[in-house]
Short mmCIF file of C-alpha atoms in Angstrom, two decimals:
data_model
loop_
_atom_site.label_atom_id
_atom_site.label_comp_id
_atom_site.label_asym_id
_atom_site.label_seq_id
_atom_site.Cartn_x
_atom_site.Cartn_y
_atom_site.Cartn_z
CA UNK A 838 -58.53 13.37 -70.32
CA UNK A 839 -59.96 13.26 -66.55
CA UNK A 840 -56.74 15.74 -64.99
CA UNK A 841 -55.00 13.73 -61.64
CA UNK A 842 -53.60 15.74 -58.91
CA UNK A 843 -51.65 12.30 -58.46
CA UNK A 844 -50.91 8.89 -60.55
CA UNK A 845 -54.18 7.78 -61.29
CA UNK A 846 -56.15 5.48 -59.29
CA UNK A 847 -54.77 1.64 -61.19
CA UNK A 848 -58.14 0.32 -63.06
CA UNK A 849 -61.17 -2.63 -61.85
CA UNK A 850 -59.07 -5.16 -64.01
CA UNK A 851 -55.66 -4.42 -62.52
CA UNK A 852 -57.39 -5.08 -59.20
CA UNK A 853 -58.69 -8.56 -59.93
CA UNK A 854 -55.43 -9.05 -61.10
CA UNK A 855 -53.19 -8.80 -57.72
CA UNK A 856 -55.59 -10.19 -55.91
CA UNK A 857 -55.35 -13.12 -58.54
CA UNK A 858 -51.16 -12.79 -58.40
CA UNK A 859 -51.12 -13.79 -54.36
CA UNK A 860 -52.01 -16.77 -54.83
CA UNK A 861 -48.84 -19.10 -55.04
CA UNK A 862 -50.60 -21.35 -56.96
CA UNK A 863 -53.28 -20.14 -59.19
CA UNK A 864 -53.82 -19.64 -62.84
CA UNK A 865 -54.97 -17.65 -64.69
CA UNK A 866 -55.51 -17.42 -69.19
CA UNK A 867 -56.21 -13.67 -70.02
CA UNK A 868 -58.29 -13.69 -73.48
CA UNK A 869 -56.52 -10.76 -75.49
CA UNK A 870 -53.15 -9.21 -76.07
CA UNK A 871 -50.12 -10.36 -75.76
CA UNK A 872 -48.98 -5.84 -74.71
CA UNK A 873 -51.95 -5.48 -72.39
CA UNK A 874 -50.87 -8.89 -70.15
CA UNK A 875 -47.36 -7.57 -70.63
CA UNK A 876 -48.22 -4.01 -69.00
CA UNK A 877 -50.03 -6.40 -66.15
CA UNK A 878 -46.86 -7.93 -65.00
CA UNK A 879 -45.46 -5.13 -65.45
CA UNK A 880 -47.22 -3.17 -62.90
CA UNK A 881 -46.52 -6.76 -60.35
CA UNK A 882 -42.55 -6.11 -60.67
CA UNK A 883 -43.23 -2.92 -58.30
CA UNK A 884 -44.55 -4.56 -55.78
CA UNK A 885 -40.61 -6.15 -55.30
CA UNK A 886 -41.98 -10.04 -54.36
CA UNK A 887 -42.04 -12.89 -56.49
CA UNK A 888 -44.53 -13.79 -58.39
CA UNK A 889 -45.39 -17.50 -58.07
CA UNK A 890 -48.51 -17.11 -59.77
CA UNK A 891 -48.85 -18.31 -63.72
CA UNK A 892 -49.99 -15.76 -65.86
CA UNK A 893 -51.02 -17.09 -69.82
CA UNK A 894 -52.30 -14.60 -72.21
CA UNK A 895 -54.29 -16.19 -75.25
CA UNK A 896 -52.50 -13.02 -77.92
CA UNK A 897 -55.08 -11.42 -80.71
CA UNK A 898 -54.34 -10.62 -84.73
CA UNK A 899 -57.31 -9.00 -87.01
CA UNK A 900 -58.94 -11.78 -87.37
CA UNK A 901 -59.74 -12.82 -84.55
CA UNK A 902 -60.66 -8.63 -83.87
CA UNK A 903 -63.31 -8.66 -86.70
CA UNK A 904 -64.91 -12.33 -86.66
CA UNK A 905 -65.36 -12.54 -82.87
CA UNK A 906 -63.64 -15.40 -82.80
CA UNK A 907 -63.16 -17.55 -79.92
CA UNK A 908 -60.51 -20.43 -81.20
CA UNK A 909 -57.65 -18.65 -79.53
CA UNK A 910 -59.38 -19.25 -76.10
CA UNK A 911 -60.60 -22.49 -76.56
CA UNK A 912 -57.88 -24.19 -77.22
CA UNK A 913 -55.36 -22.36 -74.10
CA UNK A 914 -57.99 -23.01 -71.92
CA UNK A 915 -57.59 -26.77 -73.51
CA UNK A 916 -53.61 -26.28 -73.49
CA UNK A 917 -53.11 -25.16 -70.61
CA UNK A 918 -55.45 -27.90 -68.82
CA UNK A 919 -53.42 -30.62 -70.35
CA UNK A 920 -49.62 -29.31 -69.29
CA UNK A 921 -50.57 -26.99 -66.69
CA UNK A 922 -53.17 -29.15 -64.57
CA UNK A 923 -54.92 -26.98 -62.08
CA UNK A 924 -57.49 -27.86 -60.03
CA UNK A 925 -59.07 -24.54 -60.32
CA UNK A 926 -58.54 -21.88 -64.26
CA UNK A 927 -59.32 -18.77 -64.11
CA UNK A 928 -60.57 -17.32 -67.48
CA UNK A 929 -60.54 -13.28 -67.69
CA UNK A 930 -61.52 -10.85 -70.79
CA UNK A 931 -59.87 -8.13 -71.98
CA UNK A 932 -60.81 -4.36 -72.93
CA UNK A 933 -60.86 -5.88 -76.74
CA UNK A 934 -63.06 -8.74 -76.23
CA UNK A 935 -65.48 -6.55 -74.19
CA UNK A 936 -65.40 -4.33 -77.28
CA UNK A 937 -65.98 -6.66 -79.81
CA UNK A 938 -68.24 -8.75 -77.74
CA UNK A 939 -67.19 -12.48 -76.47
CA UNK A 940 -68.87 -14.20 -74.56
CA UNK A 941 -66.94 -15.67 -72.36
CA UNK A 942 -69.57 -18.26 -70.32
CA UNK A 943 -70.88 -19.46 -73.85
CA UNK A 944 -66.66 -20.85 -74.41
CA UNK A 945 -66.88 -22.44 -70.75
CA UNK A 946 -70.00 -23.77 -71.56
CA UNK A 947 -68.36 -25.09 -75.14
CA UNK A 948 -65.15 -26.26 -72.52
CA UNK A 949 -65.59 -27.18 -69.43
CA UNK A 950 -66.31 -30.81 -70.69
CA UNK A 951 -63.59 -31.60 -72.39
CA UNK A 952 -61.36 -30.73 -69.59
CA UNK A 953 -60.85 -31.86 -65.54
CA UNK A 954 -59.99 -27.85 -64.15
CA UNK A 955 -62.78 -25.98 -63.21
CA UNK A 956 -63.09 -22.53 -65.13
CA UNK A 957 -64.29 -19.64 -63.44
CA UNK A 958 -64.76 -16.69 -65.27
CA UNK A 959 -64.11 -13.02 -64.63
CA UNK A 960 -66.40 -9.57 -64.70
CA UNK A 961 -65.09 -8.04 -68.14
CA UNK A 962 -64.16 -4.68 -67.10
CA UNK A 963 -65.35 -0.89 -67.64
CA UNK A 964 -62.33 0.78 -66.14
CA UNK A 965 -65.02 3.25 -64.84
CA UNK A 966 -64.33 1.24 -61.43
CA UNK A 967 -60.52 1.53 -59.66
CA UNK A 968 -58.90 -1.98 -58.89
CA UNK A 969 -60.36 -1.81 -55.51
CA UNK A 970 -64.00 -2.68 -56.78
CA UNK A 971 -61.69 -5.62 -59.03
CA UNK A 972 -60.60 -5.98 -55.42
CA UNK A 973 -64.34 -7.04 -53.95
CA UNK A 974 -65.31 -8.87 -57.03
CA UNK A 975 -62.71 -11.03 -57.31
CA UNK A 976 -62.92 -12.11 -53.68
CA UNK A 977 -66.37 -12.36 -53.83
CA UNK A 978 -65.78 -14.81 -56.71
CA UNK A 979 -63.25 -16.84 -54.26
CA UNK A 980 -65.82 -17.79 -51.23
CA UNK A 981 -68.86 -18.34 -54.00
CA UNK A 982 -66.66 -20.37 -56.83
CA UNK A 983 -63.97 -21.94 -54.84
CA UNK A 984 -64.85 -21.54 -50.34
CA UNK A 985 -68.81 -23.36 -50.67
CA UNK A 986 -67.01 -25.56 -53.69
CA UNK A 987 -65.11 -27.06 -50.59
CA UNK A 988 -67.34 -29.27 -48.32
CA UNK A 989 -67.59 -27.43 -44.67
CA UNK A 990 -64.95 -28.16 -42.13
CA UNK A 991 -66.17 -27.66 -38.43
CA UNK A 992 -64.59 -24.33 -37.01
CA UNK A 993 -61.59 -24.45 -34.80
CA UNK A 994 -59.21 -22.23 -34.05
CA UNK A 995 -58.02 -20.59 -37.39
CA UNK A 996 -59.05 -17.25 -38.89
CA UNK A 997 -59.63 -15.38 -42.19
CA UNK A 998 -58.32 -12.02 -43.42
CA UNK A 999 -60.23 -10.21 -46.02
CA UNK A 1000 -58.66 -6.91 -48.27
CA UNK A 1001 -55.21 -7.28 -47.11
CA UNK A 1002 -53.12 -7.94 -50.73
CA UNK A 1003 -49.56 -7.75 -52.36
CA UNK A 1004 -50.35 -3.89 -53.66
CA UNK A 1005 -50.65 -2.84 -49.45
CA UNK A 1006 -46.89 -1.35 -49.01
CA UNK A 1007 -46.47 -2.67 -45.77
CA UNK A 1008 -48.04 -5.60 -46.52
CA UNK A 1009 -45.42 -8.78 -45.11
CA UNK A 1010 -44.96 -5.98 -42.16
CA UNK A 1011 -48.77 -5.22 -40.79
CA UNK A 1012 -49.65 -9.13 -41.67
CA UNK A 1013 -46.89 -10.65 -38.91
CA UNK A 1014 -47.36 -7.48 -36.50
CA UNK A 1015 -51.40 -8.84 -37.00
CA UNK A 1016 -50.41 -12.69 -36.78
CA UNK A 1017 -48.58 -11.82 -33.81
CA UNK A 1018 -51.39 -10.41 -31.50
CA UNK A 1019 -53.86 -12.18 -32.91
CA UNK A 1020 -51.10 -15.62 -31.81
CA UNK A 1021 -50.50 -13.65 -28.53
CA UNK A 1022 -53.97 -12.71 -27.58
CA UNK A 1023 -57.08 -15.36 -28.31
CA UNK A 1024 -54.44 -17.79 -29.29
CA UNK A 1025 -55.91 -18.67 -33.34
CA UNK A 1026 -53.78 -19.16 -36.65
CA UNK A 1027 -54.52 -18.23 -39.51
CA UNK A 1028 -56.27 -19.46 -42.10
CA UNK A 1029 -55.90 -18.01 -45.20
CA UNK A 1030 -55.72 -14.06 -47.01
CA UNK A 1031 -57.65 -14.84 -49.67
CA UNK A 1032 -54.87 -13.29 -51.77
CA UNK A 1033 -51.97 -12.22 -49.92
CA UNK A 1034 -49.21 -15.65 -49.30
CA UNK A 1035 -52.12 -18.28 -49.70
CA UNK A 1036 -53.06 -21.23 -51.37
CA UNK A 1037 -56.38 -22.38 -53.11
CA UNK A 1038 -56.24 -25.00 -50.69
CA UNK A 1039 -55.79 -22.60 -48.02
CA UNK A 1040 -59.23 -20.82 -49.32
CA UNK A 1041 -61.03 -24.12 -49.71
CA UNK A 1042 -60.25 -24.38 -45.37
CA UNK A 1043 -61.74 -20.57 -45.40
CA UNK A 1044 -65.42 -22.56 -43.73
CA UNK A 1045 -62.82 -23.89 -40.33
CA UNK A 1046 -62.39 -20.27 -38.58
CA UNK A 1047 -64.33 -18.53 -35.85
CA UNK A 1048 -63.47 -15.31 -37.54
CA UNK A 1049 -63.20 -12.85 -40.45
CA UNK A 1050 -61.49 -10.42 -40.10
CA UNK A 1051 -62.06 -7.36 -42.82
CA UNK A 1052 -58.40 -4.72 -42.64
CA UNK A 1053 -59.57 -2.68 -45.81
CA UNK A 1054 -63.07 -2.08 -47.27
CA UNK A 1055 -63.10 -4.66 -50.19
CA UNK A 1056 -63.09 -6.98 -47.47
CA UNK A 1057 -66.85 -6.50 -46.68
CA UNK A 1058 -68.86 -8.10 -49.82
CA UNK A 1059 -66.50 -11.45 -48.80
CA UNK A 1060 -67.19 -11.21 -45.53
CA UNK A 1061 -70.65 -11.17 -45.69
CA UNK A 1062 -71.47 -13.83 -47.53
CA UNK A 1063 -69.35 -15.90 -45.05
CA UNK A 1064 -71.03 -14.44 -42.44
CA UNK A 1065 -74.58 -15.88 -43.95
CA UNK A 1066 -73.29 -19.11 -45.41
CA UNK A 1067 -70.82 -20.16 -42.43
CA UNK A 1068 -72.07 -18.69 -39.35
CA UNK A 1069 -68.81 -16.46 -39.50
CA UNK A 1070 -68.65 -13.40 -37.57
CA UNK A 1071 -66.31 -10.53 -38.97
CA UNK A 1072 -64.37 -7.53 -38.15
CA UNK A 1073 -63.50 -4.29 -39.89
CA UNK A 1074 -62.09 -2.00 -38.57
CA UNK A 1075 -57.83 -0.93 -39.14
CA UNK A 1076 -55.98 -0.75 -36.24
CA UNK A 1077 -53.81 1.60 -35.80
CA UNK A 1078 -52.34 3.36 -33.25
CA UNK A 1079 -52.43 2.14 -29.54
CA UNK A 1080 -56.21 3.42 -28.87
CA UNK A 1081 -56.51 1.79 -32.85
CA UNK A 1082 -55.54 -1.67 -31.99
CA UNK A 1083 -57.30 -2.17 -28.23
CA UNK A 1084 -60.28 -0.85 -30.47
CA UNK A 1085 -59.89 -4.14 -32.76
CA UNK A 1086 -58.91 -6.36 -30.06
CA UNK A 1087 -61.85 -5.48 -28.23
CA UNK A 1088 -63.72 -5.83 -30.82
CA UNK A 1089 -62.95 -9.85 -31.85
CA UNK A 1090 -62.49 -10.66 -28.39
CA UNK A 1091 -66.56 -9.11 -28.00
CA UNK A 1092 -67.00 -10.98 -30.87
CA UNK A 1093 -65.76 -14.59 -30.28
CA UNK A 1094 -66.54 -14.07 -26.51
CA UNK A 1095 -62.89 -14.11 -25.83
CA UNK A 1096 -61.34 -12.35 -23.19
CA UNK A 1097 -57.61 -11.56 -24.85
CA UNK A 1098 -54.78 -11.92 -22.89
CA UNK A 1099 -53.23 -8.31 -23.05
CA UNK A 1100 -49.72 -7.35 -24.46
CA UNK A 1101 -46.66 -7.42 -21.54
CA UNK A 1102 -47.52 -3.92 -20.25
CA UNK A 1103 -43.71 -3.27 -19.94
CA UNK A 1104 -43.61 -3.08 -24.38
CA UNK A 1105 -46.62 -1.27 -23.78
CA UNK A 1106 -46.21 1.30 -21.67
CA UNK A 1107 -42.99 2.13 -23.68
CA UNK A 1108 -45.45 2.47 -27.25
CA UNK A 1109 -47.98 5.04 -24.90
CA UNK A 1110 -44.54 6.98 -23.57
CA UNK A 1111 -43.44 7.29 -27.28
CA UNK A 1112 -47.06 8.24 -28.89
CA UNK A 1113 -47.66 11.81 -25.71
CA UNK A 1114 -44.14 12.28 -26.46
CA UNK A 1115 -45.35 12.81 -29.89
CA UNK A 1116 -48.89 14.31 -29.48
CA UNK A 1117 -46.99 16.78 -27.11
CA UNK A 1118 -44.53 17.75 -29.70
CA UNK A 1119 -47.72 18.05 -32.15
CA UNK A 1120 -49.52 20.63 -30.00
CA UNK A 1121 -46.14 22.65 -30.01
CA UNK A 1122 -46.11 22.91 -34.13
CA UNK A 1123 -47.93 26.57 -35.79
CA UNK A 1124 -47.93 23.91 -38.41
CA UNK A 1125 -49.78 20.96 -37.82
CA UNK A 1126 -51.72 20.38 -41.17
CA UNK A 1127 -51.44 16.17 -43.03
CA UNK A 1128 -52.05 15.52 -46.32
CA UNK A 1129 -53.11 11.89 -47.27
CA UNK A 1130 -52.46 11.48 -50.52
CA UNK A 1131 -56.35 10.04 -52.64
CA UNK A 1132 -55.55 6.89 -53.96
CA UNK A 1133 -55.33 6.75 -49.65
CA UNK A 1134 -59.08 5.42 -48.44
CA UNK A 1135 -58.68 4.50 -44.95
CA UNK A 1136 -60.96 6.32 -41.94
CA UNK A 1137 -58.75 4.25 -39.03
CA UNK A 1138 -56.15 6.46 -40.85
CA UNK A 1139 -57.37 9.56 -40.36
CA UNK A 1140 -58.79 9.16 -37.52
CA UNK A 1141 -55.26 7.72 -35.85
CA UNK A 1142 -53.96 11.09 -37.17
CA UNK A 1143 -56.68 13.11 -35.59
CA UNK A 1144 -56.29 11.46 -32.68
CA UNK A 1145 -52.36 12.42 -32.48
CA UNK A 1146 -52.90 16.62 -33.26
CA UNK A 1147 -52.97 16.67 -36.70
CA UNK A 1148 -55.79 18.89 -39.15
CA UNK A 1149 -56.48 17.33 -42.45
CA UNK A 1150 -55.70 19.76 -45.15
CA UNK A 1151 -56.41 18.77 -49.25
CA UNK A 1152 -53.36 20.75 -50.26
CA UNK A 1153 -49.54 19.11 -49.89
CA UNK A 1154 -48.16 21.66 -50.13
CA UNK A 1155 -49.24 23.54 -46.92
CA UNK A 1156 -48.92 19.99 -44.59
CA UNK A 1157 -45.35 19.22 -42.55
CA UNK A 1158 -46.04 15.78 -43.21
CA UNK A 1159 -47.64 14.06 -46.29
CA UNK A 1160 -48.80 9.89 -46.60
CA UNK A 1161 -48.17 9.64 -50.33
CA UNK A 1162 -46.66 7.20 -52.36
CA UNK A 1163 -42.47 6.35 -53.47
CA UNK A 1164 -42.59 8.38 -55.86
CA UNK A 1165 -43.52 11.85 -54.31
CA UNK A 1166 -40.84 10.59 -50.74
CA UNK A 1167 -37.97 9.89 -53.50
CA UNK A 1168 -38.68 13.18 -54.36
CA UNK A 1169 -39.90 15.25 -50.35
CA UNK A 1170 -38.33 15.26 -47.47
CA UNK A 1171 -41.52 15.40 -45.66
CA UNK A 1172 -43.02 12.17 -46.83
CA UNK A 1173 -44.13 8.53 -45.14
CA UNK A 1174 -44.67 6.00 -47.47
CA UNK A 1175 -47.48 4.60 -47.35
CA UNK A 1176 -48.82 3.55 -51.04
CA UNK A 1177 -47.50 1.90 -53.61
CA UNK A 1178 -45.73 2.78 -56.94
CA UNK A 1179 -42.81 1.92 -55.67
CA UNK A 1180 -39.49 1.83 -57.77
CA UNK A 1181 -36.17 0.77 -56.86
CA UNK A 1182 -37.11 0.78 -53.04
CA UNK A 1183 -37.06 -2.53 -51.19
CA UNK A 1184 -39.47 -3.35 -48.29
CA UNK A 1185 -39.66 -7.18 -47.38
CA UNK A 1186 -38.66 -7.19 -43.99
CA UNK A 1187 -41.25 -8.08 -41.41
CA UNK A 1188 -40.26 -6.20 -38.74
CA UNK A 1189 -41.40 -1.75 -39.74
CA UNK A 1190 -45.18 -2.19 -39.55
CA UNK A 1191 -47.95 0.52 -39.77
CA UNK A 1192 -50.67 -1.27 -37.68
CA UNK A 1193 -51.18 -3.26 -34.35
CA UNK A 1194 -49.18 -2.18 -31.53
CA UNK A 1195 -45.50 -2.13 -32.57
CA UNK A 1196 -46.99 -0.42 -35.26
CA UNK A 1197 -48.34 2.33 -33.11
CA UNK A 1198 -44.15 2.41 -32.01
CA UNK A 1199 -42.53 2.89 -35.08
CA UNK A 1200 -45.15 4.68 -36.90
CA UNK A 1201 -45.27 7.55 -34.29
CA UNK A 1202 -40.96 7.29 -34.54
CA UNK A 1203 -41.22 7.96 -38.52
CA UNK A 1204 -43.74 10.21 -37.73
CA UNK A 1205 -41.02 11.71 -34.94
CA UNK A 1206 -38.34 11.63 -37.20
CA UNK A 1207 -40.02 12.92 -40.57
CA UNK A 1208 -41.59 16.62 -38.12
CA UNK A 1209 -37.80 16.65 -37.65
CA UNK A 1210 -36.29 16.47 -41.38
CA UNK A 1211 -39.75 18.80 -42.37
CA UNK A 1212 -38.12 21.80 -39.41
CA UNK A 1213 -34.71 21.28 -40.61
CA UNK A 1214 -34.95 21.02 -44.20
CA UNK A 1215 -37.48 23.89 -44.80
#
């Protein structure tokens, strides 16, 4: 059994299911025991959102396991197609079907001509990779099987977002801020996020976008396919802080050959003052070490904290501030929650971003106040 310092990182299977459950009209069939599907649905509840995607399970018994019987999955596909009438039907196996060697491709070949839905098979999971790999694979499948399945549209004033999903702790606020910045600076509207507050029709129309905004690295592979297929450039920079946001906007403007309209100077001056004030305070600290939970992989966040004057440490007992999950945030006053799990805590308000200019303001305020709590209570 592995030993973890922090909560174990979710598997690739969970990443696949998380990505698909951000699509409002996705219909998913899992070939496996009901318990595994129940576990995944319970996992979705921690995100505090209303899941509109529909997930079905075939269940399995000892006869299916012993003889490799495929009747349940075939019957389920035909029944769901008849009742739900989805345009696309996502089919995924389970750890049990992987062990006994069920060939879902042969199932697809047997049943595809009998139904109206297009069957999209999701890869078997070996549980050796984390959820990011599952998200990456799902995004590639959505591009290959959904976007490429639709007519190519003429480019217009749209952009896509890749790598932002329901599993991102501050997704609602960060998405709102990104949309605001893209609208105010480039007059561009969002086409699709692929896996957050979107639907399959919007994903089909992804080819109309002028650019793809990759928020996390798991979106790069899909962005590469879109660039090759539709000549869409992409940027992979997460806009943290004033410096990071300016760099982000400049990169987008350069790729599109558009000069962007700068944000209101009065607002930017206030945010710059708050950041400078925070930097002065950090420079005077005896302990300027910051700990970032091992489940978080974001170089842009690390660069932002380094620019403020923090030094990263791998020991969360020696840091003045920890960036971690909801469990740690409930236990310690010096924790800023930046990822899940999160139990019994709401985070649906759209105006507290971590990204963008307003995110720079809010995060500077949050860090400043957390330092105060850490100094008073330690």
